[in-house]
PDB file of C-alpha atoms in Angstrom:
ATOM      1  CA  MET J 290      74.013  48.925 -25.755  1.00  0.00           C
ATOM      2  CA  GLN J 291      70.755  48.936 -23.802  1.00  0.00           C
ATOM      3  CA  GLU J 292      68.521  51.941 -23.707  1.00  0.00           C
ATOM      4  CA  LEU J 293      67.375  52.989 -20.253  1.00  0.00           C
ATOM      5  CA  ILE J 294      63.821  54.212 -20.097  1.00  0.00           C
ATOM      6  CA  PRO J 295      62.922  56.290 -17.047  1.00  0.00           C
ATOM      7  CA  VAL J 296      59.880  55.255 -15.073  1.00  0.00           C
ATOM      8  CA  ARG J 297      57.617  58.137 -14.131  1.00  0.00           C
ATOM      9  CA  SER J 298      54.587  58.380 -11.999  1.00  0.00           C
ATOM     10  CA  GLN J 299      52.575  61.495 -12.648  1.00  0.00           C
ATOM     11  CA  ASP J 300      51.179  61.786  -9.134  1.00  0.00           C
ATOM     12  CA  GLN J 301      54.662  61.522  -7.637  1.00  0.00           C
ATOM     13  CA  GLU J 302      56.582  63.653 -10.108  1.00  0.00           C
ATOM     14  CA  ALA J 303      58.122  66.765  -8.652  1.00  0.00           C
ATOM     15  CA  CYS J 304      58.294  70.119 -10.418  1.00  0.00           C
ATOM     16  CA  ASP J 305      61.965  69.685 -11.201  1.00  0.00           C
ATOM     17  CA  GLY J 306      61.331  66.528 -13.278  1.00  0.00           C
ATOM     18  CA  SER J 307      62.425  64.101 -10.582  1.00  0.00           C
ATOM     19  CA  PHE J 308      60.090  61.405  -9.330  1.00  0.00           C
ATOM     20  CA  THR J 309      59.667  58.983  -6.463  1.00  0.00           C
ATOM     21  CA  VAL J 310      59.448  55.213  -6.807  1.00  0.00           C
ATOM     22  CA  ASN J 311      58.473  52.997  -3.881  1.00  0.00           C
ATOM     23  CA  VAL J 312      60.530  49.824  -3.827  1.00  0.00           C
ATOM     24  CA  VAL J 313      59.771  46.933  -1.511  1.00  0.00           C
ATOM     25  CA  VAL J 314      62.508  44.361  -1.057  1.00  0.00           C
ATOM     26  CA  GLY J 315      61.279  41.274   0.688  1.00  0.00           C
ATOM     27  CA  ASP J 316      60.302  37.686   0.455  1.00  0.00           C
ATOM     28  CA  ASN J 317      56.825  36.511   1.309  1.00  0.00           C
ATOM     29  CA  ILE J 318      56.716  33.265  -0.682  1.00  0.00           C
ATOM     30  CA  ALA J 319      57.155  29.971   1.194  1.00  0.00           C
ATOM     31  CA  PRO J 320      59.565  27.325  -0.143  1.00  0.00           C
ATOM     32  CA  ILE J 321      57.977  24.758  -2.462  1.00  0.00           C
ATOM     33  CA  PRO J 322      58.854  21.105  -1.707  1.00  0.00           C
ATOM     34  CA  ASN J 323      60.652  19.418  -4.622  1.00  0.00           C
ATOM     35  CA  THR J 324      58.564  16.254  -4.135  1.00  0.00           C
ATOM     36  CA  ALA J 325      54.839  16.941  -3.913  1.00  0.00           C
ATOM     37  CA  GLN J 326      54.142  13.936  -1.664  1.00  0.00           C
ATOM     38  CA  LEU J 327      56.978  12.198   0.127  1.00  0.00           C
ATOM     39  CA  PRO J 328      57.016   8.404  -0.271  1.00  0.00           C
ATOM     40  CA  ASP J 329      56.634   6.083   2.705  1.00  0.00           C
ATOM     41  CA  ILE J 330      59.896   4.644   3.983  1.00  0.00           C
ATOM     42  CA  THR J 331      59.752   0.954   4.854  1.00  0.00           C
ATOM     43  CA  GLY J 332      62.525  -0.734   6.769  1.00  0.00           C
ATOM     44  CA  ASP J 333      63.499  -3.186   9.443  1.00  0.00           C
ATOM     45  CA  CYS J 334      64.617  -2.711  13.027  1.00  0.00           C
ATOM     46  CA  ASN J 335      67.758  -0.955  11.828  1.00  0.00           C
ATOM     47  CA  THR J 336      66.239   1.830   9.713  1.00  0.00           C
ATOM     48  CA  ILE J 337      68.267   5.008   9.294  1.00  0.00           C
ATOM     49  CA  ILE J 338      66.807   7.928   7.357  1.00  0.00           C
ATOM     50  CA  SER J 339      69.549   9.430   5.203  1.00  0.00           C
ATOM     51  CA  ASN J 340      67.583  10.796   2.238  1.00  0.00           C
ATOM     52  CA  ILE J 341      66.581  14.262   3.442  1.00  0.00           C
ATOM     53  CA  PRO J 342      63.978  16.039   1.278  1.00  0.00           C
ATOM     54  CA  THR J 343      64.530  19.466  -0.259  1.00  0.00           C
ATOM     55  CA  ALA J 344      62.459  22.430  -1.383  1.00  0.00           C
ATOM     56  CA  THR J 345      63.059  25.336  -3.727  1.00  0.00           C
ATOM     57  CA  ASP J 346      62.723  28.927  -2.547  1.00  0.00           C
ATOM     58  CA  ASN J 347      62.394  31.969  -4.815  1.00  0.00           C
ATOM     59  CA  CYS J 348      65.210  33.772  -2.954  1.00  0.00           C
ATOM     60  CA  ALA J 349      67.233  31.153  -1.071  1.00  0.00           C
ATOM     61  CA  GLY J 350      67.320  28.491  -3.814  1.00  0.00           C
ATOM     62  CA  THR J 351      67.507  24.881  -2.600  1.00  0.00           C
ATOM     63  CA  ILE J 352      66.603  24.336   1.045  1.00  0.00           C
ATOM     64  CA  THR J 353      67.247  21.094   2.912  1.00  0.00           C
ATOM     65  CA  ALA J 354      64.479  20.082   5.312  1.00  0.00           C
ATOM     66  CA  THR J 355      64.989  19.892   9.066  1.00  0.00           C
ATOM     67  CA  THR J 356      63.139  17.923  11.714  1.00  0.00           C
ATOM     68  CA  THR J 357      63.127  17.372  15.437  1.00  0.00           C
ATOM     69  CA  ASN J 358      61.966  13.775  14.917  1.00  0.00           C
ATOM     70  CA  PRO J 359      64.430  10.878  15.181  1.00  0.00           C
ATOM     71  CA  LEU J 360      66.074   9.581  12.017  1.00  0.00           C
ATOM     72  CA  ASN J 361      67.010   6.140  13.449  1.00  0.00           C
ATOM     73  CA  TYR J 362      64.363   3.503  14.144  1.00  0.00           C
ATOM     74  CA  SER J 363      64.841   0.168  15.911  1.00  0.00           C
ATOM     75  CA  ILE J 364      61.368  -0.748  17.190  1.00  0.00           C
ATOM     76  CA  PRO J 365      58.635  -2.029  14.846  1.00  0.00           C
ATOM     77  CA  GLY J 366      55.807   0.426  14.267  1.00  0.00           C
ATOM     78  CA  THR J 367      54.661   3.334  12.110  1.00  0.00           C
ATOM     79  CA  TYR J 368      56.215   6.734  12.693  1.00  0.00           C
ATOM     80  CA  ILE J 369      55.776  10.184  11.132  1.00  0.00           C
ATOM     81  CA  ILE J 370      58.640  12.539  10.369  1.00  0.00           C
ATOM     82  CA  HIS J 371      57.549  16.196  10.320  1.00  0.00           C
ATOM     83  CA  TRP J 372      59.850  17.996   7.859  1.00  0.00           C
ATOM     84  CA  THR J 373      60.204  21.801   7.897  1.00  0.00           C
ATOM     85  CA  TYR J 374      61.549  24.011   5.104  1.00  0.00           C
ATOM     86  CA  SER J 375      62.492  27.504   6.292  1.00  0.00           C
ATOM     87  CA  ASP J 376      63.959  30.116   3.960  1.00  0.00           C
ATOM     88  CA  GLY J 377      65.368  32.273   6.760  1.00  0.00           C
ATOM     89  CA  ASN J 378      62.978  35.110   5.932  1.00  0.00           C
ATOM     90  CA  GLY J 379      60.061  33.861   8.014  1.00  0.00           C
ATOM     91  CA  ASN J 380      58.530  31.760   5.236  1.00  0.00           C
ATOM     92  CA  ILE J 381      58.016  28.120   6.161  1.00  0.00           C
ATOM     93  CA  SER J 382      56.425  25.103   4.535  1.00  0.00           C
ATOM     94  CA  THR J 383      56.084  21.611   5.978  1.00  0.00           C
ATOM     95  CA  GLN J 384      55.643  18.012   4.873  1.00  0.00           C
ATOM     96  CA  ASN J 385      55.073  14.713   6.658  1.00  0.00           C
ATOM     97  CA  GLN J 386      56.653  11.385   5.790  1.00  0.00           C
ATOM     98  CA  ASN J 387      55.664   7.956   7.116  1.00  0.00           C
ATOM     99  CA  VAL J 388      58.287   5.508   8.341  1.00  0.00           C
ATOM    100  CA  ILE J 389      57.094   1.914   8.617  1.00  0.00           C
ATOM    101  CA  VAL J 390      59.404  -0.361  10.600  1.00  0.00           C
ATOM    102  CA  ASN J 391      58.747  -4.085  10.269  1.00  0.00           C
ATOM    103  CA  SER J 392      60.043  -6.892  12.453  1.00  0.00           C
ATOM    104  CA  PRO J 393      62.672  -8.936  10.654  1.00  0.00           C
ATOM    105  CA  ALA J 394      61.572 -12.367   9.526  1.00  0.00           C
ATOM    106  CA  LEU J 395      62.664 -15.249  11.695  1.00  0.00           C
ATOM    107  CA  PRO J 396      65.548 -17.284  10.309  1.00  0.00           C
ATOM    108  CA  THR J 397      64.422 -20.326   8.368  1.00  0.00           C
ATOM    109  CA  THR J 398      65.929 -23.426   6.886  1.00  0.00           C
ATOM    110  CA  THR J 399      64.467 -26.078   4.643  1.00  0.00           C
ATOM    111  CA  VAL J 400      66.654 -28.851   6.054  1.00  0.00           C
ATOM    112  CA  THR J 401      66.624 -30.256   9.580  1.00  0.00           C
ATOM    113  CA  SER J 402      69.936 -32.048   9.285  1.00  0.00           C
ATOM    114  CA  GLN J 403      73.020 -30.921   7.422  1.00  0.00           C
ATOM    115  CA  VAL J 404      76.017 -33.177   6.739  1.00  0.00           C
ATOM    116  CA  PHE J 405      79.543 -31.830   6.357  1.00  0.00           C
ATOM    117  CA  CYS J 406      82.899 -33.493   5.714  1.00  0.00           C
ATOM    118  CA  ALA J 407      85.256 -32.993   8.658  1.00  0.00           C
ATOM    119  CA  THR J 408      88.202 -32.606   6.268  1.00  0.00           C
ATOM    120  CA  ASN J 409      86.588 -29.411   4.927  1.00  0.00           C
ATOM    121  CA  GLN J 410      86.679 -27.886   8.442  1.00  0.00           C
ATOM    122  CA  PRO J 411      83.084 -26.587   8.346  1.00  0.00           C
ATOM    123  CA  THR J 412      82.089 -23.551  10.395  1.00  0.00           C
ATOM    124  CA  ILE J 413      78.802 -21.935  11.373  1.00  0.00           C
ATOM    125  CA  ALA J 414      79.051 -19.885   8.154  1.00  0.00           C
ATOM    126  CA  ASN J 415      78.499 -23.154   6.219  1.00  0.00           C
ATOM    127  CA  LEU J 416      75.070 -23.777   7.790  1.00  0.00           C
ATOM    128  CA  GLN J 417      72.210 -23.293   5.333  1.00  0.00           C
ATOM    129  CA  ILE J 418      69.802 -20.714   6.733  1.00  0.00           C
ATOM    130  CA  THR J 419      68.003 -17.647   5.443  1.00  0.00           C
ATOM    131  CA  GLY J 420      67.190 -14.540   7.394  1.00  0.00           C
ATOM    132  CA  GLN J 421      68.338 -11.064   8.217  1.00  0.00           C
ATOM    133  CA  ASN J 422      71.036 -10.083  10.716  1.00  0.00           C
ATOM    134  CA  ILE J 423      71.387 -13.675  11.894  1.00  0.00           C
ATOM    135  CA  LYS J 424      73.176 -14.293  15.178  1.00  0.00           C
ATOM    136  CA  TRP J 425      74.253 -17.754  16.245  1.00  0.00           C
ATOM    137  CA  TYR J 426      74.142 -19.134  19.789  1.00  0.00           C
ATOM    138  CA  ASP J 427      75.073 -22.322  21.600  1.00  0.00           C
ATOM    139  CA  ALA J 428      72.936 -24.096  24.211  1.00  0.00           C
ATOM    140  CA  ALA J 429      74.334 -21.764  26.914  1.00  0.00           C
ATOM    141  CA  ASN J 430      72.985 -18.753  24.941  1.00  0.00           C
ATOM    142  CA  THR J 431      76.513 -17.591  24.106  1.00  0.00           C
ATOM    143  CA  ILE J 432      76.857 -15.673  20.843  1.00  0.00           C
ATOM    144  CA  LEU J 433      79.062 -17.575  18.403  1.00  0.00           C
ATOM    145  CA  PRO J 434      81.069 -16.015  15.570  1.00  0.00           C
ATOM    146  CA  THR J 435      80.438 -17.452  12.109  1.00  0.00           C
ATOM    147  CA  THR J 436      84.012 -18.764  12.144  1.00  0.00           C
ATOM    148  CA  THR J 437      83.160 -21.179  14.991  1.00  0.00           C
ATOM    149  CA  PRO J 438      84.019 -24.738  13.897  1.00  0.00           C
ATOM    150  CA  LEU J 439      81.037 -27.093  13.762  1.00  0.00           C
ATOM    151  CA  VAL J 440      81.056 -29.917  16.299  1.00  0.00           C
ATOM    152  CA  ASN J 441      79.417 -33.226  15.429  1.00  0.00           C
ATOM    153  CA  GLY J 442      76.133 -33.710  17.301  1.00  0.00           C
ATOM    154  CA  GLN J 443      75.992 -30.169  18.726  1.00  0.00           C
ATOM    155  CA  THR J 444      72.845 -28.056  18.310  1.00  0.00           C
ATOM    156  CA  TYR J 445      73.202 -24.446  17.182  1.00  0.00           C
ATOM    157  CA  PHE J 446      70.522 -21.786  17.602  1.00  0.00           C
ATOM    158  CA  ALA J 447      69.863 -18.753  15.395  1.00  0.00           C
ATOM    159  CA  SER J 448      67.971 -15.498  15.850  1.00  0.00           C
ATOM    160  CA  SER J 449      67.307 -12.386  13.779  1.00  0.00           C
ATOM    161  CA  ASN J 450      68.669  -9.784  16.155  1.00  0.00           C
ATOM    162  CA  ASP J 451      69.900  -6.367  15.144  1.00  0.00           C
TER     163      ASP J 451
END
């Protein structure tokens, strides 16, 4: 059992033993970001921001940031996302986060000629090449699926398109 102790203020006590207590209910503390400094995000021409930062508020608890900036990036460059944490009581804090979008590396190969056995039914998928988001083309600039059978003596072209 807890003992309740009355709070009295002598300058506000009335003659009948009652008293007045001023109570202020409110929130004037801004949310505090859970990560002091947001890390840079580095990606390629298909960068999608899916890790949204959070903050902690003394009344609202965990708050997920919002932004009016895009969260998808397809053009190389450096961008800034302006994150806002609002607790709904007029208290706001903000953070910035850099997004660095790099051009994908061009496809490369260490061999200029590759030999395949026709009985193995080789396809474009069997060509030795490194790169990101590789697309294959023929001489007419037609995109070829990786299941396209290889033709003896034909030249195939590759690009790193998104």
